[in-house]
Amino acid sequence: MLGASKIESSEYSDLTGVLRWFILLRWIAAVGVSAAIVVGRFVVGYDFPYALLVGVTALLIAGNGAYSFYFSVRKRSVLSRSEMSRFFHVQTICDYLFLFVLIYFTGFVGNPFVYFFVFHIMLTSFIFPKRTVATYVVALVAVFVAAAYGISSGILRYYPLFQEVSTETPAADHLGIRTFALATTLTIVAYLVANIKDRIEERGHRVELELDRYRSLDKAKSNFILQVTHELRGPLAALKGYHEMILKGLTGSIPDRTSEMLARADRRTRNLLNIIDEMIDFAYMKSEDDIDYTPVDLSMLDVLSYNADLCTTAAREKDIRIYVSAPKELVARANRDLLNIILGNLITNAVKYSPASTRIIVSAQEEEGEVHLMVKDQGIGIDAEDLERVFEEFYRARRAREIERDGTGLGLSIVQRAVNLLGGRIGVYSEVDRGTTFHIYLPKSRTQEME
Ligand code: ADP
């Protein structure tokens, strides 16, 4: 009946942890009991059945050794739930037996260590469902009552703990009261722990539900941002196109003052477009489940050049030159959209946070089986205390805000998420007023993991 009950604890991984913990506790118990036997025999000189106690302790050590061996062997081929359940029951019964034998031969309920059963009951209540715990408590109490009866009626021998006080069998009522106190203590402990466990599990369940609700709200919000930003992007892009047409003189000549004002309007429009693009990327990355991350073979030189070209207009205005370097044959298997998000953001930032007439280097090379991408600028740099925070959502360093009013502080958090999705890692190195370099390492081929 015990074997059929299922284990009812929160998580499977928790149970593996509990098993390991059990094994450790048993080693501690083995050391404690061995020490007690040595003290009892050689220091205090009590008259216990030492051969039996040593035998039981040796069994505990051997048993625990066998458990930990079995556990470490089976760990690699994950234990099934029913196996785990059987494993727990065998161990729990052995632990009860071990403690009972020790207690019986060292004063029975007169031994103050009999209350160590409280720990056993707590652990049992923590692991098993209520009905199984009740079975354990009833069985344990029954064994104690039977032993108490056996001792008081002379059927079983009594082994007193404090032999200098008395070696006589205690009166039946003494034994009865002690056994009763023990039984009620164990029952109450089992009840309390089971109740506390129920409450914790119920709260955990409620938190899960709240989290689910929060996740779906968050997703709805991202979808909303995605829709709105897409709607805004169209007219803004058209506006930018009209500005460019007028500025290029395609609609006829305009006075210098008008041209100057229009150029300003054009700059602000482009900033706004950048912000909208960041928001689109942000919302896009948040709706992770809906995105198709299929990887393809990508020529790094092509991807770098494509993204560098997108930024040349903005760079030219500041007389910034972007150099691209990558071996022609360097191919990485990755997702194009994610790579464009990463490089687009990093190169845009490099242009944004660099003074006029500087250089930006965008490169890729193979390094120890990985693709190492680098975006290096000669810009304002990032203060050491800001460096750790630049990947946080909405974080903008003070120096950056002084130089560039428009910005969301979302770009690098998006980049980081995209790098994670590609199974890579990102790092940044920066020196104030000398420049910043972003390093990205991507696995060369992630076919299996991505599909
Ligand atoms: P945004 O550019 O909209 O402020 P990001 O998330 O792209 O947001 O960047 C976060 C912050 O990191 C920026 O505000 C800036 O302080 C810093 N930063 C990012 N890239 C650079 C760079 N190339 N040079 C200097 N500072 C940078």
PDB file of C-alpha atoms in Angstrom, residues 138-383:
ATOM      1  CA  VAL A 138      -0.063   5.176  12.962  1.00  0.00           C
ATOM      2  CA  ALA A 139       2.451   2.392  12.261  1.00  0.00           C
ATOM      3  CA  LEU A 140       5.144   4.082  14.348  1.00  0.00           C
ATOM      4  CA  VAL A 141       2.809   4.757  17.273  1.00  0.00           C
ATOM      5  CA  ALA A 142       1.576   1.168  17.111  1.00  0.00           C
ATOM      6  CA  VAL A 143       5.153  -0.148  17.284  1.00  0.00           C
ATOM      7  CA  PHE A 144       5.876   2.088  20.296  1.00  0.00           C
ATOM      8  CA  VAL A 145       2.686   1.056  22.104  1.00  0.00           C
ATOM      9  CA  ALA A 146       3.435  -2.621  21.435  1.00  0.00           C
ATOM     10  CA  ALA A 147       7.006  -2.268  22.686  1.00  0.00           C
ATOM     11  CA  ALA A 148       5.843  -0.347  25.786  1.00  0.00           C
ATOM     12  CA  TYR A 149       3.331  -3.073  26.496  1.00  0.00           C
ATOM     13  CA  GLY A 150       5.962  -5.787  25.902  1.00  0.00           C
ATOM     14  CA  ILE A 151       8.409  -4.140  28.300  1.00  0.00           C
ATOM     15  CA  SER A 152       5.900  -3.403  31.065  1.00  0.00           C
ATOM     16  CA  SER A 153       4.522  -6.934  30.906  1.00  0.00           C
ATOM     17  CA  GLY A 154       8.017  -8.452  31.008  1.00  0.00           C
ATOM     18  CA  ILE A 155       7.863 -10.009  27.506  1.00  0.00           C
ATOM     19  CA  LEU A 156      10.604  -7.711  26.207  1.00  0.00           C
ATOM     20  CA  ARG A 157      13.784  -6.797  28.031  1.00  0.00           C
ATOM     21  CA  TYR A 158      14.321  -3.238  29.153  1.00  0.00           C
ATOM     22  CA  TYR A 159      17.711  -1.538  28.530  1.00  0.00           C
ATOM     23  CA  PRO A 160      17.914   1.534  30.765  1.00  0.00           C
ATOM     24  CA  LEU A 161      19.949   4.544  29.651  1.00  0.00           C
ATOM     25  CA  PHE A 162      20.972   5.973  33.014  1.00  0.00           C
ATOM     26  CA  GLN A 163      22.129   2.806  34.654  1.00  0.00           C
ATOM     27  CA  GLU A 164      23.493   4.466  37.763  1.00  0.00           C
ATOM     28  CA  VAL A 165      19.981   5.671  38.605  1.00  0.00           C
ATOM     29  CA  SER A 166      18.093   2.415  38.147  1.00  0.00           C
ATOM     30  CA  THR A 167      18.248  -0.722  36.098  1.00  0.00           C
ATOM     31  CA  GLU A 168      14.728  -1.733  36.891  1.00  0.00           C
ATOM     32  CA  THR A 169      11.912  -1.773  34.407  1.00  0.00           C
ATOM     33  CA  PRO A 170       9.916   1.459  34.819  1.00  0.00           C
ATOM     34  CA  ALA A 171       6.355   1.171  36.050  1.00  0.00           C
ATOM     35  CA  ALA A 172       3.709   0.578  33.384  1.00  0.00           C
ATOM     36  CA  ASP A 173       2.072   3.991  33.941  1.00  0.00           C
ATOM     37  CA  HIS A 174       5.453   5.777  33.485  1.00  0.00           C
ATOM     38  CA  LEU A 175       6.012   3.951  30.243  1.00  0.00           C
ATOM     39  CA  GLY A 176       2.405   4.577  29.199  1.00  0.00           C
ATOM     40  CA  ILE A 177       2.555   8.330  29.862  1.00  0.00           C
ATOM     41  CA  ARG A 178       5.872   8.702  28.033  1.00  0.00           C
ATOM     42  CA  THR A 179       4.640   6.695  25.063  1.00  0.00           C
ATOM     43  CA  PHE A 180       1.432   8.716  24.987  1.00  0.00           C
ATOM     44  CA  ALA A 181       3.386  12.016  25.087  1.00  0.00           C
ATOM     45  CA  LEU A 182       5.585  10.824  22.273  1.00  0.00           C
ATOM     46  CA  ALA A 183       2.632   9.659  20.173  1.00  0.00           C
ATOM     47  CA  THR A 184       0.759  12.958  20.545  1.00  0.00           C
ATOM     48  CA  THR A 185       3.899  14.972  19.792  1.00  0.00           C
ATOM     49  CA  LEU A 186       4.520  13.006  16.593  1.00  0.00           C
ATOM     50  CA  THR A 187       0.887  13.249  15.496  1.00  0.00           C
ATOM     51  CA  ILE A 188       0.729  16.998  16.087  1.00  0.00           C
ATOM     52  CA  VAL A 189       4.026  17.572  14.296  1.00  0.00           C
ATOM     53  CA  ALA A 190       2.829  15.548  11.309  1.00  0.00           C
ATOM     54  CA  TYR A 191      -0.437  17.492  11.221  1.00  0.00           C
ATOM     55  CA  LEU A 192       1.286  20.892  11.483  1.00  0.00           C
ATOM     56  CA  VAL A 193       3.900  20.170   8.828  1.00  0.00           C
ATOM     57  CA  ALA A 194       1.286  18.759   6.444  1.00  0.00           C
ATOM     58  CA  ASN A 195      -0.818  21.893   6.942  1.00  0.00           C
ATOM     59  CA  ILE A 196       2.085  24.247   6.410  1.00  0.00           C
ATOM     60  CA  LYS A 197       3.036  22.296   3.296  1.00  0.00           C
ATOM     61  CA  ASP A 198      -0.524  22.587   1.979  1.00  0.00           C
ATOM     62  CA  ARG A 199      -0.493  26.322   2.473  1.00  0.00           C
ATOM     63  CA  ILE A 200       2.883  26.777   0.812  1.00  0.00           C
ATOM     64  CA  GLU A 201       1.735  24.704  -2.141  1.00  0.00           C
ATOM     65  CA  GLU A 202      -1.484  26.653  -2.425  1.00  0.00           C
ATOM     66  CA  ARG A 203       0.410  29.948  -2.403  1.00  0.00           C
ATOM     67  CA  GLY A 204       2.835  28.579  -4.984  1.00  0.00           C
ATOM     68  CA  HIS A 205      -0.119  27.671  -7.143  1.00  0.00           C
ATOM     69  CA  ARG A 206      -1.586  31.155  -6.787  1.00  0.00           C
ATOM     70  CA  VAL A 207       1.755  32.743  -7.686  1.00  0.00           C
ATOM     71  CA  GLU A 208       1.892  30.521 -10.797  1.00  0.00           C
ATOM     72  CA  LEU A 209      -1.577  31.684 -11.820  1.00  0.00           C
ATOM     73  CA  GLU A 210      -0.630  35.319 -11.242  1.00  0.00           C
ATOM     74  CA  LEU A 211       2.525  34.821 -13.286  1.00  0.00           C
ATOM     75  CA  ASP A 212       0.531  33.321 -16.138  1.00  0.00           C
ATOM     76  CA  ARG A 213      -1.844  36.265 -16.026  1.00  0.00           C
ATOM     77  CA  TYR A 214       1.061  38.682 -15.962  1.00  0.00           C
ATOM     78  CA  ARG A 215       2.717  36.923 -18.901  1.00  0.00           C
ATOM     79  CA  SER A 216      -0.394  37.112 -21.036  1.00  0.00           C
ATOM     80  CA  LEU A 217      -0.889  40.794 -20.106  1.00  0.00           C
ATOM     81  CA  ASP A 218       2.722  41.485 -20.973  1.00  0.00           C
ATOM     82  CA  LYS A 219       2.258  39.764 -24.297  1.00  0.00           C
ATOM     83  CA  ALA A 220      -0.913  41.712 -25.031  1.00  0.00           C
ATOM     84  CA  LYS A 221       0.978  44.909 -24.229  1.00  0.00           C
ATOM     85  CA  SER A 222       3.838  43.949 -26.557  1.00  0.00           C
ATOM     86  CA  ASN A 223       1.425  43.138 -29.344  1.00  0.00           C
ATOM     87  CA  PHE A 224      -0.264  46.474 -28.814  1.00  0.00           C
ATOM     88  CA  ILE A 225       3.087  48.305 -28.991  1.00  0.00           C
ATOM     89  CA  LEU A 226       3.941  46.329 -32.105  1.00  0.00           C
ATOM     90  CA  GLN A 227       0.689  47.320 -33.821  1.00  0.00           C
ATOM     91  CA  VAL A 228       0.832  50.992 -32.835  1.00  0.00           C
ATOM     92  CA  THR A 229       4.490  51.414 -33.753  1.00  0.00           C
ATOM     93  CA  HIS A 230       3.909  49.749 -37.103  1.00  0.00           C
ATOM     94  CA  GLU A 231       1.059  52.197 -37.778  1.00  0.00           C
ATOM     95  CA  LEU A 232       3.269  55.142 -36.791  1.00  0.00           C
ATOM     96  CA  ARG A 233       6.221  53.978 -38.819  1.00  0.00           C
ATOM     97  CA  GLY A 234       4.528  54.179 -42.235  1.00  0.00           C
ATOM     98  CA  PRO A 235       3.547  57.876 -42.209  1.00  0.00           C
ATOM     99  CA  LEU A 236       6.863  58.818 -40.552  1.00  0.00           C
ATOM    100  CA  ALA A 237       8.888  57.025 -43.216  1.00  0.00           C
ATOM    101  CA  ALA A 238       6.830  58.811 -45.870  1.00  0.00           C
ATOM    102  CA  LEU A 239       7.492  62.144 -44.118  1.00  0.00           C
ATOM    103  CA  LYS A 240      11.208  61.424 -44.156  1.00  0.00           C
ATOM    104  CA  GLY A 241      10.999  60.614 -47.881  1.00  0.00           C
ATOM    105  CA  TYR A 242       9.250  63.952 -48.616  1.00  0.00           C
ATOM    106  CA  HIS A 243      11.872  65.846 -46.588  1.00  0.00           C
ATOM    107  CA  GLU A 244      14.629  64.214 -48.576  1.00  0.00           C
ATOM    108  CA  MET A 245      12.940  64.948 -51.896  1.00  0.00           C
ATOM    109  CA  ILE A 246      12.505  68.628 -51.041  1.00  0.00           C
ATOM    110  CA  LEU A 247      16.034  68.917 -49.619  1.00  0.00           C
ATOM    111  CA  LYS A 248      17.514  67.375 -52.765  1.00  0.00           C
ATOM    112  CA  GLY A 249      15.707  70.055 -54.794  1.00  0.00           C
ATOM    113  CA  LEU A 250      13.486  67.602 -56.650  1.00  0.00           C
ATOM    114  CA  THR A 251      10.488  69.877 -56.077  1.00  0.00           C
ATOM    115  CA  GLY A 252      12.292  73.072 -57.044  1.00  0.00           C
ATOM    116  CA  SER A 253      14.597  75.417 -55.169  1.00  0.00           C
ATOM    117  CA  ILE A 254      13.779  76.598 -51.665  1.00  0.00           C
ATOM    118  CA  PRO A 255      15.224  79.443 -49.632  1.00  0.00           C
ATOM    119  CA  ASP A 256      18.266  78.604 -47.460  1.00  0.00           C
ATOM    120  CA  ARG A 257      16.416  79.293 -44.231  1.00  0.00           C
ATOM    121  CA  THR A 258      13.632  76.879 -45.215  1.00  0.00           C
ATOM    122  CA  SER A 259      16.188  74.284 -46.232  1.00  0.00           C
ATOM    123  CA  GLU A 260      17.929  74.638 -42.882  1.00  0.00           C
ATOM    124  CA  MET A 261      14.667  74.225 -40.975  1.00  0.00           C
ATOM    125  CA  LEU A 262      13.684  71.282 -43.126  1.00  0.00           C
ATOM    126  CA  ALA A 263      17.041  69.581 -42.483  1.00  0.00           C
ATOM    127  CA  ARG A 264      16.385  69.926 -38.779  1.00  0.00           C
ATOM    128  CA  ALA A 265      12.887  68.505 -39.178  1.00  0.00           C
ATOM    129  CA  ASP A 266      14.412  65.670 -41.168  1.00  0.00           C
ATOM    130  CA  ARG A 267      16.934  64.918 -38.405  1.00  0.00           C
ATOM    131  CA  ARG A 268      14.227  64.820 -35.759  1.00  0.00           C
ATOM    132  CA  THR A 269      12.069  62.632 -37.971  1.00  0.00           C
ATOM    133  CA  ARG A 270      14.934  60.180 -38.346  1.00  0.00           C
ATOM    134  CA  ASN A 271      15.512  60.137 -34.591  1.00  0.00           C
ATOM    135  CA  LEU A 272      11.849  59.435 -34.108  1.00  0.00           C
ATOM    136  CA  LEU A 273      12.050  56.632 -36.659  1.00  0.00           C
ATOM    137  CA  ASN A 274      15.012  55.159 -34.758  1.00  0.00           C
ATOM    138  CA  ILE A 275      13.025  55.227 -31.544  1.00  0.00           C
ATOM    139  CA  ILE A 276      10.070  53.586 -33.238  1.00  0.00           C
ATOM    140  CA  ASP A 277      12.340  50.918 -34.720  1.00  0.00           C
ATOM    141  CA  GLU A 278      13.747  50.194 -31.258  1.00  0.00           C
ATOM    142  CA  MET A 279      10.246  49.871 -29.875  1.00  0.00           C
ATOM    143  CA  ILE A 280       9.293  47.535 -32.693  1.00  0.00           C
ATOM    144  CA  ASP A 281      12.362  45.381 -31.993  1.00  0.00           C
ATOM    145  CA  PHE A 282      11.578  45.454 -28.287  1.00  0.00           C
ATOM    146  CA  ALA A 283       7.991  44.319 -28.776  1.00  0.00           C
ATOM    147  CA  TYR A 284       9.131  41.777 -31.371  1.00  0.00           C
ATOM    148  CA  MET A 285      11.621  40.225 -28.945  1.00  0.00           C
ATOM    149  CA  LYS A 286       8.997  40.143 -26.195  1.00  0.00           C
ATOM    150  CA  SER A 287       6.622  38.097 -28.307  1.00  0.00           C
ATOM    151  CA  GLU A 288       9.316  35.387 -28.471  1.00  0.00           C
ATOM    152  CA  ASP A 289       6.905  32.467 -28.866  1.00  0.00           C
ATOM    153  CA  ASP A 290       5.469  33.840 -32.111  1.00  0.00           C
ATOM    154  CA  ILE A 291       8.790  34.389 -33.816  1.00  0.00           C
ATOM    155  CA  ASP A 292      10.253  31.937 -36.246  1.00  0.00           C
ATOM    156  CA  TYR A 293      13.955  31.748 -35.416  1.00  0.00           C
ATOM    157  CA  THR A 294      14.900  29.408 -38.217  1.00  0.00           C
ATOM    158  CA  PRO A 295      18.656  29.654 -38.758  1.00  0.00           C
ATOM    159  CA  VAL A 296      20.217  29.931 -42.179  1.00  0.00           C
ATOM    160  CA  ASP A 297      23.781  30.057 -43.464  1.00  0.00           C
ATOM    161  CA  LEU A 298      24.775  33.708 -43.438  1.00  0.00           C
ATOM    162  CA  SER A 299      27.834  35.282 -44.980  1.00  0.00           C
ATOM    163  CA  MET A 300      29.188  37.495 -42.224  1.00  0.00           C
ATOM    164  CA  LEU A 301      30.642  39.957 -44.717  1.00  0.00           C
ATOM    165  CA  ASP A 302      27.196  40.424 -46.300  1.00  0.00           C
ATOM    166  CA  VAL A 303      25.416  40.884 -42.989  1.00  0.00           C
ATOM    167  CA  LEU A 304      27.998  43.360 -41.691  1.00  0.00           C
ATOM    168  CA  SER A 305      28.011  45.357 -44.939  1.00  0.00           C
ATOM    169  CA  TYR A 306      24.211  45.443 -45.082  1.00  0.00           C
ATOM    170  CA  ASN A 307      23.957  46.857 -41.560  1.00  0.00           C
ATOM    171  CA  ALA A 308      26.851  49.272 -42.014  1.00  0.00           C
ATOM    172  CA  ASP A 309      25.227  50.593 -45.232  1.00  0.00           C
ATOM    173  CA  LEU A 310      21.989  51.303 -43.386  1.00  0.00           C
ATOM    174  CA  CYS A 311      23.893  53.667 -41.102  1.00  0.00           C
ATOM    175  CA  THR A 312      26.063  55.427 -43.679  1.00  0.00           C
ATOM    176  CA  THR A 313      23.683  58.389 -44.164  1.00  0.00           C
ATOM    177  CA  ALA A 314      23.697  59.201 -40.459  1.00  0.00           C
ATOM    178  CA  ALA A 315      27.469  58.560 -40.300  1.00  0.00           C
ATOM    179  CA  ARG A 316      28.234  60.770 -43.304  1.00  0.00           C
ATOM    180  CA  GLU A 317      26.470  63.704 -41.675  1.00  0.00           C
ATOM    181  CA  LYS A 318      29.030  63.536 -38.882  1.00  0.00           C
ATOM    182  CA  ASP A 319      31.889  62.712 -41.232  1.00  0.00           C
ATOM    183  CA  ILE A 320      32.201  59.324 -39.539  1.00  0.00           C
ATOM    184  CA  ARG A 321      33.625  56.471 -41.617  1.00  0.00           C
ATOM    185  CA  ILE A 322      32.489  52.912 -41.074  1.00  0.00           C
ATOM    186  CA  TYR A 323      34.997  50.178 -41.994  1.00  0.00           C
ATOM    187  CA  VAL A 324      33.778  46.633 -42.463  1.00  0.00           C
ATOM    188  CA  SER A 325      36.128  43.690 -42.260  1.00  0.00           C
ATOM    189  CA  ALA A 326      35.394  39.947 -42.388  1.00  0.00           C
ATOM    190  CA  PRO A 327      36.832  36.973 -44.271  1.00  0.00           C
ATOM    191  CA  LYS A 328      34.770  36.407 -47.428  1.00  0.00           C
ATOM    192  CA  GLU A 329      34.272  32.730 -46.663  1.00  0.00           C
ATOM    193  CA  LEU A 330      33.153  33.222 -43.051  1.00  0.00           C
ATOM    194  CA  VAL A 331      29.660  31.784 -42.742  1.00  0.00           C
ATOM    195  CA  ALA A 332      27.626  31.428 -39.558  1.00  0.00           C
ATOM    196  CA  ARG A 333      24.414  29.527 -39.182  1.00  0.00           C
ATOM    197  CA  ALA A 334      22.160  31.972 -37.410  1.00  0.00           C
ATOM    198  CA  ASN A 335      18.910  33.858 -37.667  1.00  0.00           C
ATOM    199  CA  ARG A 336      19.108  36.848 -40.012  1.00  0.00           C
ATOM    200  CA  ASP A 337      16.533  39.033 -38.223  1.00  0.00           C
ATOM    201  CA  LEU A 338      18.237  38.617 -34.873  1.00  0.00           C
ATOM    202  CA  LEU A 339      21.673  39.385 -36.324  1.00  0.00           C
ATOM    203  CA  ASN A 340      20.294  42.501 -38.027  1.00  0.00           C
ATOM    204  CA  ILE A 341      18.760  43.625 -34.747  1.00  0.00           C
ATOM    205  CA  ILE A 342      22.107  43.157 -32.982  1.00  0.00           C
ATOM    206  CA  LEU A 343      24.309  44.855 -35.556  1.00  0.00           C
ATOM    207  CA  GLY A 344      21.769  47.564 -36.423  1.00  0.00           C
ATOM    208  CA  ASN A 345      21.533  48.665 -32.804  1.00  0.00           C
ATOM    209  CA  LEU A 346      25.250  48.523 -32.100  1.00  0.00           C
ATOM    210  CA  ILE A 347      26.286  50.442 -35.229  1.00  0.00           C
ATOM    211  CA  THR A 348      23.528  53.049 -34.731  1.00  0.00           C
ATOM    212  CA  ASN A 349      24.771  53.569 -31.168  1.00  0.00           C
ATOM    213  CA  ALA A 350      28.366  53.819 -32.321  1.00  0.00           C
ATOM    214  CA  VAL A 351      27.395  56.601 -34.739  1.00  0.00           C
ATOM    215  CA  LYS A 352      25.142  58.291 -32.184  1.00  0.00           C
ATOM    216  CA  TYR A 353      27.736  58.375 -29.408  1.00  0.00           C
ATOM    217  CA  SER A 354      30.794  59.335 -31.481  1.00  0.00           C
ATOM    218  CA  PRO A 355      32.040  62.837 -32.226  1.00  0.00           C
ATOM    219  CA  ALA A 356      32.497  64.018 -35.802  1.00  0.00           C
ATOM    220  CA  SER A 357      35.352  62.784 -37.980  1.00  0.00           C
ATOM    221  CA  THR A 358      35.957  59.519 -36.151  1.00  0.00           C
ATOM    222  CA  ARG A 359      36.043  55.900 -37.303  1.00  0.00           C
ATOM    223  CA  ILE A 360      33.914  52.873 -36.593  1.00  0.00           C
ATOM    224  CA  ILE A 361      35.163  49.361 -37.244  1.00  0.00           C
ATOM    225  CA  VAL A 362      32.712  46.522 -37.690  1.00  0.00           C
ATOM    226  CA  SER A 363      34.403  43.156 -37.995  1.00  0.00           C
ATOM    227  CA  ALA A 364      33.861  39.404 -37.816  1.00  0.00           C
ATOM    228  CA  GLN A 365      36.355  36.588 -37.524  1.00  0.00           C
ATOM    229  CA  GLU A 366      36.434  32.969 -36.519  1.00  0.00           C
ATOM    230  CA  GLU A 367      37.902  32.258 -33.113  1.00  0.00           C
ATOM    231  CA  GLU A 368      38.110  28.802 -31.555  1.00  0.00           C
ATOM    232  CA  GLY A 369      35.018  27.531 -33.343  1.00  0.00           C
ATOM    233  CA  GLU A 370      33.009  30.659 -32.592  1.00  0.00           C
ATOM    234  CA  VAL A 371      32.222  33.742 -34.635  1.00  0.00           C
ATOM    235  CA  HIS A 372      33.595  36.840 -32.962  1.00  0.00           C
ATOM    236  CA  LEU A 373      31.766  40.017 -33.995  1.00  0.00           C
ATOM    237  CA  MET A 374      33.097  43.403 -32.980  1.00  0.00           C
ATOM    238  CA  VAL A 375      31.731  46.936 -33.202  1.00  0.00           C
ATOM    239  CA  LYS A 376      34.382  49.448 -32.203  1.00  0.00           C
ATOM    240  CA  ASP A 377      34.059  53.223 -32.082  1.00  0.00           C
ATOM    241  CA  GLN A 378      36.120  56.241 -31.009  1.00  0.00           C
ATOM    242  CA  GLY A 379      33.224  57.845 -29.195  1.00  0.00           C
ATOM    243  CA  ILE A 380      32.423  59.302 -25.778  1.00  0.00           C
ATOM    244  CA  GLY A 381      32.865  55.965 -23.989  1.00  0.00           C
ATOM    245  CA  ILE A 382      30.932  54.703 -20.989  1.00  0.00           C
ATOM    246  CA  ASP A 383      31.759  55.448 -17.332  1.00  0.00           C
TER     247      ASP A 383
END
